[in-house]
Coordinates of C-alpha atoms (C1' of nucleotides) in Angstrom, one line a residue:
Chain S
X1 CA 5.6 -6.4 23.4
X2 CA 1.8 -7.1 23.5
X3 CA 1.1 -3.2 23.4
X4 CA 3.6 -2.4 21.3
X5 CA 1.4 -1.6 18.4
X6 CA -1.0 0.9 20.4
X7 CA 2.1 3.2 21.3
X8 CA 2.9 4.0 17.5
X9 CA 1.6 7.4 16.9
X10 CA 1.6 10.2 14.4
X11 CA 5.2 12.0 14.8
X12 CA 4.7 15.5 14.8
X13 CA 7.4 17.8 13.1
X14 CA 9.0 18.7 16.4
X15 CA 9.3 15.8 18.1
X16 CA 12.5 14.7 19.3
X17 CA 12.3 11.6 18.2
X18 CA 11.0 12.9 15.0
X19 CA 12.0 10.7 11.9
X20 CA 13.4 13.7 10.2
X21 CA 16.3 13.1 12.6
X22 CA 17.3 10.2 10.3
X23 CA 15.9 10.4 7.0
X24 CA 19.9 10.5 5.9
X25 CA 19.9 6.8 7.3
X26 CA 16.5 6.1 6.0
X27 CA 17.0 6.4 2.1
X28 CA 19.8 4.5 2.4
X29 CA 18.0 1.5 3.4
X30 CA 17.5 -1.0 1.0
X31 CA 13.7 -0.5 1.4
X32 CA 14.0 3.1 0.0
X33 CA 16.5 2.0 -2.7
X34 CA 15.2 4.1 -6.2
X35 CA 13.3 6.5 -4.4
X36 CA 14.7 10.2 -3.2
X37 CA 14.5 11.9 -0.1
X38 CA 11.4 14.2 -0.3
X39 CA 9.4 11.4 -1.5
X40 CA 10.5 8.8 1.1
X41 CA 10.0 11.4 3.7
X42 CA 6.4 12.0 2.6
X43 CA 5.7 8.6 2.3
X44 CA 7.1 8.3 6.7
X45 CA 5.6 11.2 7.4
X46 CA 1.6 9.8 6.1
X47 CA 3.2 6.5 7.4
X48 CA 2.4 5.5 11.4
X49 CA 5.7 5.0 12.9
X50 CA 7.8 5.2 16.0
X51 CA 11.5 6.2 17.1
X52 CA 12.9 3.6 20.2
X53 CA 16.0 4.6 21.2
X54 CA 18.1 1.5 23.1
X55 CA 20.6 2.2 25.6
X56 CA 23.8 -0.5 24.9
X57 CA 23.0 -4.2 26.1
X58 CA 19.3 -3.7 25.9
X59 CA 17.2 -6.2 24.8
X60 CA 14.7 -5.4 22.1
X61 CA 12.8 -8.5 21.8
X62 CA 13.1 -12.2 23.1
X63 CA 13.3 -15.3 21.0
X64 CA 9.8 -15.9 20.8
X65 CA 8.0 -12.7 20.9
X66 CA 5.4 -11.4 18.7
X67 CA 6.7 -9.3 15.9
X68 CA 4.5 -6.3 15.1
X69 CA 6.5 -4.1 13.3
X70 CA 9.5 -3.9 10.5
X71 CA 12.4 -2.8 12.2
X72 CA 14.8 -0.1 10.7
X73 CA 18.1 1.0 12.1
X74 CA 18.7 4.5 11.6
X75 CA 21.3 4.6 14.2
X76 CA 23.4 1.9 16.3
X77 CA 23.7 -1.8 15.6
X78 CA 22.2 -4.8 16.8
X79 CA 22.5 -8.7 17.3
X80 CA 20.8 -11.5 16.7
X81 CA 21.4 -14.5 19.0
X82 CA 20.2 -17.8 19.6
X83 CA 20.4 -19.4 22.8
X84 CA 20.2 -23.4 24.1
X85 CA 17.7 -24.6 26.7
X86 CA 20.9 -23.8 29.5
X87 CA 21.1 -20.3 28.5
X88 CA 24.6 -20.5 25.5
X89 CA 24.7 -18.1 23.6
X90 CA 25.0 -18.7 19.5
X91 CA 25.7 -15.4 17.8
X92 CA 23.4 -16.1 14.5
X93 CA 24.1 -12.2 13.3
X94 CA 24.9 -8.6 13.7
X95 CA 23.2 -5.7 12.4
X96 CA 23.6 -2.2 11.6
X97 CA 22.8 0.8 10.0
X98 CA 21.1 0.9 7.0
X99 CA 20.1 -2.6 7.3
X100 CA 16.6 -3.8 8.4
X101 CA 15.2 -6.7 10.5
X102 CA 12.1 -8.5 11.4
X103 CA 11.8 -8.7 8.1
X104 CA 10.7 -12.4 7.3
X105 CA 8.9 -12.4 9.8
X106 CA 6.2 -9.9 9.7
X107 CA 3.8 -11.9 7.9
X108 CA 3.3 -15.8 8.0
X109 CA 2.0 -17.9 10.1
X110 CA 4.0 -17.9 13.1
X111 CA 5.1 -14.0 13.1
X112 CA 7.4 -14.1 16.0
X113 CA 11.3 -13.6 16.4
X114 CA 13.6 -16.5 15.6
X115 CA 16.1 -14.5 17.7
X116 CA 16.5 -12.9 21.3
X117 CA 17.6 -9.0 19.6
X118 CA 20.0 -7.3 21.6
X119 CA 21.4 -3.6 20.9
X120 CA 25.4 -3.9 21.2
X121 CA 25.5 -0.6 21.5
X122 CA 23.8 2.9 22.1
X123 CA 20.9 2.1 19.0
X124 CA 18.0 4.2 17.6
X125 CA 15.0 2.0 15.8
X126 CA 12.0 3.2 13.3
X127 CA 9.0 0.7 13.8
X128 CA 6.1 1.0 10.9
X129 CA 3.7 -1.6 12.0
X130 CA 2.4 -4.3 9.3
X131 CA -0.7 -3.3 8.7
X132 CA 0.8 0.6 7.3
X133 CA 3.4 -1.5 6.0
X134 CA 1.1 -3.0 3.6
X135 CA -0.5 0.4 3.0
X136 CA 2.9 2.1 2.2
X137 CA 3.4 -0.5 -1.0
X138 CA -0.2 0.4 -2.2
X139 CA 1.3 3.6 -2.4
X140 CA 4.9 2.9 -3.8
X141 CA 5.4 -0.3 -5.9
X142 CA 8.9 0.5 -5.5
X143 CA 8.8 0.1 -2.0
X144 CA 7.1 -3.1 -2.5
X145 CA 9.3 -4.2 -5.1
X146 CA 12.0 -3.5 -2.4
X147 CA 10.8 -5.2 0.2
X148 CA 10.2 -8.4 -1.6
X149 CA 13.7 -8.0 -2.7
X150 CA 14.8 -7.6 1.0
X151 CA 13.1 -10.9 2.2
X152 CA 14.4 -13.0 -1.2
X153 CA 17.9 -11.6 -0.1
X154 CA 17.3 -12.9 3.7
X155 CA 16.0 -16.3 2.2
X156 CA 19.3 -16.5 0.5
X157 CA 21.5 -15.7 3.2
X158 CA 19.6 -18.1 5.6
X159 CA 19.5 -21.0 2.3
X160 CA 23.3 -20.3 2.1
X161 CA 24.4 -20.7 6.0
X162 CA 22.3 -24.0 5.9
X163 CA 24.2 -25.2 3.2
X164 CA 27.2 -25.1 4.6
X165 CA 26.3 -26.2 8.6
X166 CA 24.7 -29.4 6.2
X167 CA 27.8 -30.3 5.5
X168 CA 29.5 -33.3 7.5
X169 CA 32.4 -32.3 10.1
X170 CA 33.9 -29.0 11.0
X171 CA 37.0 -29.3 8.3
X172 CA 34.5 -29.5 5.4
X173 CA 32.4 -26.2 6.8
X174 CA 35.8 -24.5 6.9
X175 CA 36.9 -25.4 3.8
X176 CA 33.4 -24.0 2.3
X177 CA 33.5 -21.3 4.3
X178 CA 37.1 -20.1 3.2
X179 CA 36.4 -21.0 -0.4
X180 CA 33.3 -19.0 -0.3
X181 CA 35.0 -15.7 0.5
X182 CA 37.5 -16.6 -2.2
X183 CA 35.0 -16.5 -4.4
X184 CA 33.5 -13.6 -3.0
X185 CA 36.9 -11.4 -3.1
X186 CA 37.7 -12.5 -6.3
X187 CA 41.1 -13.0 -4.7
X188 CA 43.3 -15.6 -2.8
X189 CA 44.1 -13.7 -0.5
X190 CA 41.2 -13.3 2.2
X191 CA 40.4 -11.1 5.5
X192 CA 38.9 -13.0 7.6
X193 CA 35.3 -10.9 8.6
X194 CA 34.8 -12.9 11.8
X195 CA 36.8 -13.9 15.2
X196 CA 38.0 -17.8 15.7
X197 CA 35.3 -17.4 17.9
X198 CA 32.6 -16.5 15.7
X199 CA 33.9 -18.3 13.3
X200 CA 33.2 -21.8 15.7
X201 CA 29.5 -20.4 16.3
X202 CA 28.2 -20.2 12.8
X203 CA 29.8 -24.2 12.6
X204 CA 28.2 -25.1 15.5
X205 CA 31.5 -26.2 16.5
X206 CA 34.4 -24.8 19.4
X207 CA 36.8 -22.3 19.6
X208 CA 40.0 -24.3 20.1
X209 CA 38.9 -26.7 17.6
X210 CA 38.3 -24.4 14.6
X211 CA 41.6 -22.9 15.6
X212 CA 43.6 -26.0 15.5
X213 CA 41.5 -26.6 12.1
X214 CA 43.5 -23.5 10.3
X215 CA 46.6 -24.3 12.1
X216 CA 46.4 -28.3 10.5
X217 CA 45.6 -26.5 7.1
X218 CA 48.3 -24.4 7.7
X219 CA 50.5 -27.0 8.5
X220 CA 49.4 -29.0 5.3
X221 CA 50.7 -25.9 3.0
X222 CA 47.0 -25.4 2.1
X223 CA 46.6 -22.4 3.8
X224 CA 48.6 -19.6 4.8
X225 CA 47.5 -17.7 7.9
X226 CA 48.7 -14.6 9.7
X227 CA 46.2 -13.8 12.2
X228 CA 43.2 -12.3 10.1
X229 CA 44.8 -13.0 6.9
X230 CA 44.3 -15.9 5.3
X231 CA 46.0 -17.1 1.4
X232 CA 44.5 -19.9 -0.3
X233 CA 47.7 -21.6 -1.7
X234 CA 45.7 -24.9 -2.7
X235 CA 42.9 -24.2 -3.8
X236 CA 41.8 -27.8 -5.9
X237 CA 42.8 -29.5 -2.0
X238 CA 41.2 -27.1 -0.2
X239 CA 37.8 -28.2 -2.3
X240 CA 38.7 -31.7 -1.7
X241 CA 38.5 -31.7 2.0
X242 CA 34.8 -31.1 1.3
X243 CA 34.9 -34.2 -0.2
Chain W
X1 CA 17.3 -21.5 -19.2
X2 CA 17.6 -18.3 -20.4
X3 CA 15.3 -18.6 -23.1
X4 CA 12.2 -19.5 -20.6
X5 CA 10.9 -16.0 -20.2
X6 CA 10.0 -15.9 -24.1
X7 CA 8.5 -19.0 -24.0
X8 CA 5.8 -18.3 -21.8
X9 CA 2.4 -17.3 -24.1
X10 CA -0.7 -16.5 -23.4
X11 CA -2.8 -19.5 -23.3
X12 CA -5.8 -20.3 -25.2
X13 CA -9.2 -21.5 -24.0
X14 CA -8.7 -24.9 -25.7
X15 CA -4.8 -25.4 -25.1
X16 CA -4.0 -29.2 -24.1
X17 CA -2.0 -27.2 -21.5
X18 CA -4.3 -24.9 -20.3
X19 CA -4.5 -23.7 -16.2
X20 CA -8.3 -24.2 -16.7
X21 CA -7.3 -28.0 -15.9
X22 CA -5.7 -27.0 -12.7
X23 CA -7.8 -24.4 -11.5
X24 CA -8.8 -27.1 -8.7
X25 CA -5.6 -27.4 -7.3
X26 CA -4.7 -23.7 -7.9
X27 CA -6.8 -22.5 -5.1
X28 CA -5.5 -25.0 -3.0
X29 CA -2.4 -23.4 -3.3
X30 CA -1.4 -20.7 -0.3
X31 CA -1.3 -17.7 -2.7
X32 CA -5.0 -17.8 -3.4
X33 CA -6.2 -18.4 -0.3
X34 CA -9.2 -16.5 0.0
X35 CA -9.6 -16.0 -3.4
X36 CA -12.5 -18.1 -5.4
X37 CA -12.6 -20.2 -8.3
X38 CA -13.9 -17.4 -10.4
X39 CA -11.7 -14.7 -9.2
X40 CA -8.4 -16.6 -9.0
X41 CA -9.5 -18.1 -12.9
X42 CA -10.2 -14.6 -14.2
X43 CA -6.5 -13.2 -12.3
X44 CA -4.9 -16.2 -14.1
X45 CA -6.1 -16.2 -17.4
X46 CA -5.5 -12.5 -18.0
X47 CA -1.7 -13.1 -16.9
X48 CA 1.1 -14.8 -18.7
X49 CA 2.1 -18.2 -18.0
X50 CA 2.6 -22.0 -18.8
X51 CA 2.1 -25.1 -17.8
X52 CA 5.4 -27.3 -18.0
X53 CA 4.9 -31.1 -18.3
X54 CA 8.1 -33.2 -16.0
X55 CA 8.5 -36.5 -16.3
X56 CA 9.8 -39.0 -13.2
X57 CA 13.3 -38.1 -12.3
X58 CA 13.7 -35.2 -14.8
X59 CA 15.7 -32.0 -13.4
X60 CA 13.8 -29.3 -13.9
X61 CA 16.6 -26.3 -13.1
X62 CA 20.1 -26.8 -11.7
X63 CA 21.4 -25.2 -8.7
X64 CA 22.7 -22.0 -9.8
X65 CA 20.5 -21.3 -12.3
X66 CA 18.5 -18.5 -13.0
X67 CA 15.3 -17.9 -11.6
X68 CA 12.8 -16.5 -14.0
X69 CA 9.3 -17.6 -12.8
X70 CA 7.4 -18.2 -9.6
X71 CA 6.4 -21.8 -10.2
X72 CA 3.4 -23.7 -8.9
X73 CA 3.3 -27.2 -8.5
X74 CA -0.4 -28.5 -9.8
X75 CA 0.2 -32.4 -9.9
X76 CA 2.9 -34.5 -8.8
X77 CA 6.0 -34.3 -6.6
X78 CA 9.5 -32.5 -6.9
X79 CA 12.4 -32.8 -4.9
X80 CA 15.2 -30.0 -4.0
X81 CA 18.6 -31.2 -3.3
X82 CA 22.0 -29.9 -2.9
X83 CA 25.0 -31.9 -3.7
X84 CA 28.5 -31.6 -2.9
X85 CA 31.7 -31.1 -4.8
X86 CA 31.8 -34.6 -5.6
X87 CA 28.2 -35.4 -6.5
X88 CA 26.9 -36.9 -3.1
X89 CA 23.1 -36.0 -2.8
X90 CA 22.3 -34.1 0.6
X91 CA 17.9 -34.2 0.6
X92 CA 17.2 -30.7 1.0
X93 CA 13.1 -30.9 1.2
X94 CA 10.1 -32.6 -1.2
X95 CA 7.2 -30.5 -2.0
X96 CA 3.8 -31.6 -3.4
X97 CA 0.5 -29.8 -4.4
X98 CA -0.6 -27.5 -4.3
X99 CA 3.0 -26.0 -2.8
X100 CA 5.3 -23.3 -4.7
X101 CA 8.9 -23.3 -5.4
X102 CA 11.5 -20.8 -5.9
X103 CA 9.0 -18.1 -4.0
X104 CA 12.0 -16.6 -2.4
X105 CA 14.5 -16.6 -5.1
X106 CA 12.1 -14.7 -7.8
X107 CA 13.6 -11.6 -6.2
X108 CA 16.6 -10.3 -4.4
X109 CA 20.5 -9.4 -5.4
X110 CA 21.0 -13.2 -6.8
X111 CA 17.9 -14.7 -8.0
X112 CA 19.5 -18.2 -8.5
X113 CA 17.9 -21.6 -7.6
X114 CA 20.0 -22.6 -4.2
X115 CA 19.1 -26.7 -5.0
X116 CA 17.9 -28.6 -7.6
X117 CA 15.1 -29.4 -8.7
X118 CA 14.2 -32.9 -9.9
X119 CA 10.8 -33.8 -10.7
X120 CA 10.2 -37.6 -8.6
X121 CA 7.3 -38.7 -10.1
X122 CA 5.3 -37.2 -13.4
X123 CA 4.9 -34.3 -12.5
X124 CA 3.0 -30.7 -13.9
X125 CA 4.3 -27.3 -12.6
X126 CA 2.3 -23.8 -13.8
X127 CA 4.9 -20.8 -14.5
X128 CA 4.3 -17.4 -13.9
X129 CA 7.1 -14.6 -14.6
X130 CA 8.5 -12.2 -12.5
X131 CA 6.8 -9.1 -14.3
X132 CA 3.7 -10.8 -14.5
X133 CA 3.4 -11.6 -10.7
X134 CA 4.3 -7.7 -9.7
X135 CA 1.4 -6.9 -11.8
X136 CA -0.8 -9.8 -10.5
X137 CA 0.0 -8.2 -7.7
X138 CA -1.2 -4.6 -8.1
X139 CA -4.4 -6.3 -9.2
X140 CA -5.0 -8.3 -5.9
X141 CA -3.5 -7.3 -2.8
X142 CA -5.1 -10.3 -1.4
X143 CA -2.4 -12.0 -3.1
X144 CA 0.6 -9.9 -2.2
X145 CA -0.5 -10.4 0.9
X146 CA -0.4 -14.3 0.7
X147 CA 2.3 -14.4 -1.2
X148 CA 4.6 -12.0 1.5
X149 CA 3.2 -14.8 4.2
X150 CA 4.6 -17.6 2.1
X151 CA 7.7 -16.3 1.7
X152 CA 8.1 -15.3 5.7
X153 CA 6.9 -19.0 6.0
X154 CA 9.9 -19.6 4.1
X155 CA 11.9 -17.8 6.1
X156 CA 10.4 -19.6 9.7
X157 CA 11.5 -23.1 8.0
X158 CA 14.6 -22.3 7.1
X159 CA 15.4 -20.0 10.1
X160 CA 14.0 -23.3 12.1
X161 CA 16.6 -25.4 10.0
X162 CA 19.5 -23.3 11.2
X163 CA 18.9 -23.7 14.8
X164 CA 18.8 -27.3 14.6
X165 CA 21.8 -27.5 12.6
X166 CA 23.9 -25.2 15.0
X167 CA 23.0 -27.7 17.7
X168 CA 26.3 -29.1 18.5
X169 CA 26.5 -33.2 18.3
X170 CA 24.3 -35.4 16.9
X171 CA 22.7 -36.3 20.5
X172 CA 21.7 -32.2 20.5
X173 CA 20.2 -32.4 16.9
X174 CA 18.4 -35.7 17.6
X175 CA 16.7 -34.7 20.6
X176 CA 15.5 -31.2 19.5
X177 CA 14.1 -32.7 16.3
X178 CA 12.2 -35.2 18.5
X179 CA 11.1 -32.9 21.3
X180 CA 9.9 -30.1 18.1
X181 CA 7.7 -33.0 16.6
X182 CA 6.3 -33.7 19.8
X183 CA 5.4 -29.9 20.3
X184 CA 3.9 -30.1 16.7
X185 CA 2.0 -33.5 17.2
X186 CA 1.0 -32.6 21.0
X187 CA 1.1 -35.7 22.3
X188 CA 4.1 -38.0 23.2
X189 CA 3.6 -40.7 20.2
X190 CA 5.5 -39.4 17.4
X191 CA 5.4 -40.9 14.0
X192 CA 8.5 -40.0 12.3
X193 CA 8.0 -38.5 8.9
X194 CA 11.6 -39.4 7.7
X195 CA 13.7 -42.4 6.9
X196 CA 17.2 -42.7 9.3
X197 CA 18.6 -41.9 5.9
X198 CA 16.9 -38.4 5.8
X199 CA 17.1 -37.6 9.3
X200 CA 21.2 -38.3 8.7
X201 CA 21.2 -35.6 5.9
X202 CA 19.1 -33.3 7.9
X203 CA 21.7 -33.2 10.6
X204 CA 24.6 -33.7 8.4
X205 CA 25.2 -37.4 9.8
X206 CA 25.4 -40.7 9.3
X207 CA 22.4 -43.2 8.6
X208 CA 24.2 -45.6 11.1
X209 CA 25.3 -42.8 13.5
X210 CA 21.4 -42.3 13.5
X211 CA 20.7 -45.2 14.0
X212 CA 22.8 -46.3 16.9
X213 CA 21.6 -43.0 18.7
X214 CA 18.2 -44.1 18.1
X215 CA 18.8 -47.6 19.7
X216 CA 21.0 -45.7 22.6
X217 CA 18.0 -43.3 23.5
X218 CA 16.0 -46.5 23.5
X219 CA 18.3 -48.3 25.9
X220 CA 18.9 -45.5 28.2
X221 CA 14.9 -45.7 28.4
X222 CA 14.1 -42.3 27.1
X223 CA 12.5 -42.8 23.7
X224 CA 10.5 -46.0 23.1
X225 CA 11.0 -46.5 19.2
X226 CA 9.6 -49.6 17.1
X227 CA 10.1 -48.7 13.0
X228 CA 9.0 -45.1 12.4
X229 CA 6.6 -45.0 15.8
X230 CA 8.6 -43.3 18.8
X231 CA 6.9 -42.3 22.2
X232 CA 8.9 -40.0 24.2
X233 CA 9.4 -41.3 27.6
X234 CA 11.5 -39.0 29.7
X235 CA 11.0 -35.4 28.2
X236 CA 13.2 -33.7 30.7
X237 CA 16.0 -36.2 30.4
X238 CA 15.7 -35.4 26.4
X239 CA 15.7 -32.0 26.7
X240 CA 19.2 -32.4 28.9
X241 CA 20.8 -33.9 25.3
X242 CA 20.5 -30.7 24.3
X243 CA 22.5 -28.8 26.9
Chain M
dG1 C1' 50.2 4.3 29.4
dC2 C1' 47.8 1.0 32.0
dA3 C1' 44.5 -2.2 33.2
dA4 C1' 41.0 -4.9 31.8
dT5 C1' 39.1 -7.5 28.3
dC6 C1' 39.1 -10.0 24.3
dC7 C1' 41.4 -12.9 21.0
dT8 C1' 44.7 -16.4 19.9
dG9 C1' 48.2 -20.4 20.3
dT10 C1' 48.8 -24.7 22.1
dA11 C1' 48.4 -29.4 24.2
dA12 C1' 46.7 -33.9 26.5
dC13 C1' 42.8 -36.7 26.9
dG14 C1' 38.6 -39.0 26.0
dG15 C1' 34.3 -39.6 24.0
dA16 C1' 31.1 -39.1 20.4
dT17 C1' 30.4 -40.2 15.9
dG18 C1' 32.1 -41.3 11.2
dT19 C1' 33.5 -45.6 8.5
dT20 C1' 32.9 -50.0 6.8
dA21 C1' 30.7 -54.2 6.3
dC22 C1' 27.1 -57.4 6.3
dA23 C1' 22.7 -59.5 7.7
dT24 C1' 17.8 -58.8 8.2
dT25 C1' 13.5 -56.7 7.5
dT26 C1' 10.3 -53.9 5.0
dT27 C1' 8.6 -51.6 1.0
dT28 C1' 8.1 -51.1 -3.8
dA29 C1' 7.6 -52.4 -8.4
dA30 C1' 6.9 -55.8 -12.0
Chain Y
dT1 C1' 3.4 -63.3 -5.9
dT2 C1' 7.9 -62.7 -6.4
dA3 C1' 12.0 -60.3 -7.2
dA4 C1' 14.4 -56.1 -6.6
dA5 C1' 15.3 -52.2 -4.1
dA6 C1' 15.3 -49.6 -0.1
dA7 C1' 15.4 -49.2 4.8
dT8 C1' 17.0 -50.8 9.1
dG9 C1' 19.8 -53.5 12.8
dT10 C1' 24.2 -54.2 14.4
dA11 C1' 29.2 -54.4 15.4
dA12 C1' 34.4 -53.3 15.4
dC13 C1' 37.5 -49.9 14.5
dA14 C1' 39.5 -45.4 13.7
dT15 C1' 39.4 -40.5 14.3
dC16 C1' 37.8 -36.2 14.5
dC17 C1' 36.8 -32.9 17.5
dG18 C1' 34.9 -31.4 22.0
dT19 C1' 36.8 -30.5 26.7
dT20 C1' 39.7 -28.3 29.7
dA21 C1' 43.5 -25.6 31.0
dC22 C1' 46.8 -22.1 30.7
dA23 C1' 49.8 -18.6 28.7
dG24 C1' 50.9 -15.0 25.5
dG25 C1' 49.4 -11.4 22.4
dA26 C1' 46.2 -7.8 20.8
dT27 C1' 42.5 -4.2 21.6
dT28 C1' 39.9 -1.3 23.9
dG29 C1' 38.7 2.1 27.2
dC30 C1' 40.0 5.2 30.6

DNA sequence: GCAATCCTGTAACGGATGTTACATTTTTAA
DNA sequence: TTAAAAATGTAACATCCGTTACAGGATTGC
């Protein structure tokens, strides 16, 4: 990772990994939100930047690691993943296209990943390093405007997982967690967006348990589950069992 | 709430209220780090803002609410705490001067305080819009700067948070939190910087359950802990609670 | 269409930890 | 200094949930 920051170089307009490639993936990053094509592409192309392509499996970056750059996916997706001091594995996150990461943690004082970043499948990255970074919002506000949006958004999501792994014993995170997506779908009726498996990793809990958990609330009448579909039926009991 | 925006006015040289009274522990504050006196008075007084008086144990914005203003904390202490569905207090975090709050919920999709805010002693805060801050920044990128290191600090805390929360078991939690104050401290005496009480909100415990670990870690002769001094005895032997 | 892989359903057992209650010590405020 | 409040020590009991194990079902990839 150390030299990471000496092998971005000017792209010239035939390269093959040439950001022109994905400018289509590019404006549609949040970063870019508000701002068209040909000006986004002039801004990359006076912008020092690099294209990494990652074969499926590869790992990006370590937990631990310097961070350098922002991160963009323009092609593939990614995950983010946590592991013990014996080597288990605790998804934290996936990530895909248009999304960025590294994010929050280019600047601070301890810029390093939180994460070991591992491409899930075949993946294609645009690195700008910091110090453009900061050079590209003295040229576009918008872009700053966007970024600082970006990282508020990331605060939030990270403010929102720890307020539900705060609360005390798995029934209560899964009551949160269920009345959360209500809330979110506007409906009572919910699909699930994660495995029983997943679902026990964000709760810091097990598999077997969390499943047992939705068949007890099942079996209560205060859910109603069919594999990935899930229908709040008591809602008022369902808040209670956060209690 | 909603009304807050309007009621921030220039203020004048001779204002009861005025920054000029703070200035002192203004520069303190991360965001002008770097910045003198003279420079960070002269960015101040030609942007909007006020200087909101708290008394002890007045709330000064309720989760959900709307963030309007970057707020700086120039004399006394707040506290941010989320409660539950049924009013139980869960201590998020205390800040003090010359900290911020609400840094990474001025911008983003939801900008909405994630806690509340409750002033714990007498307490003086300075407020500085949205608007205003994007322009303070296009005046000093000194201060963007700082300002995209405190949020990403945000971001390390919370993202820190997270990973000891999806420890699994108490034991787990307990014994990373140690072993990370030990890194912090570098040395094996460790004075803990939280009552049982907080350290059983942090992990979404027990006081008792706390405490009875505590006394357990003791007995097994890995910890040596009288009151809020604890000396790590057997590192490796912690490190294995965490498996 | 088949195999391999992943996801899910289910159950017995035991241990970790939440609950409750009260005494004791320490800190804070008056 | 003294009273009040907060923090801590401790114990018995109940229970949630982690562990382990296996089988059936669903998806994916070839």
């Amino acid at each position: 990772m150390k030299e990471e920051i000496d092998l971005i170089t000017p792209c010239s307009a035939n390269c093959e990994y040439c950001f022109l490639n994905y400018t289509g993936s590019l404006i549609q990053n949040p970063l870019f939100r508000g701002i068209d094509k040909e000006t986004a592409g002039r801004l990359i192309k006076n912008t020092r930047h690099q294209v990494k392509k990652l074969k499926k499996g590869e790992i990006f970056a370590h937990e631990g690691d310097p961070v350098f750059n922002l991160i963009i996916i323009v092609q593939g997706t990614v995950a983010g993943e946590m592991m013990d001091l014996h080597g288990n594995m605790l998804l934290v996150e996936k990530r895909t296209v248009p999304q960025s990461f590294a994010t929050a943690f280019l600047f601070g004082k301890k810029t390093s990943y939180p994460v070991t970043i591992t491409a899930t499948e075949e993946t294609k990255l645009l690195l700008i390093s910091r110090q453009d970074l900061l050079t590209l919002f003295t040229q576009s506000s918008e872009i700053m405007k966007n970024y600082l949006d970006t990282i508020a958004d990331r605060a939030q999501f990270l403010s929102g997982r720890i307020k539900l792994l705060s609360l005390p014993g798995l029934r209560a995170k899964l009551a949160a967690y269920l009345l959360e997506l209500m809330k979110q779908a506007g409906n009572r009726e919910i699909n699930l967006p994660h495995t029983q498996q997943e679902l026990a990793e964000m709760f810091a809990s097990t598999r077997p348990s969390v499943g047992r958990l939705i068949r007890e609330l099942h079996a209560e009448g205060i859910i109603g589950a069919r594999g990935k579909k899930v229908t709040i039926l008591k809602v008022q009991k369902l808040k209670d069992c956060i209690k």
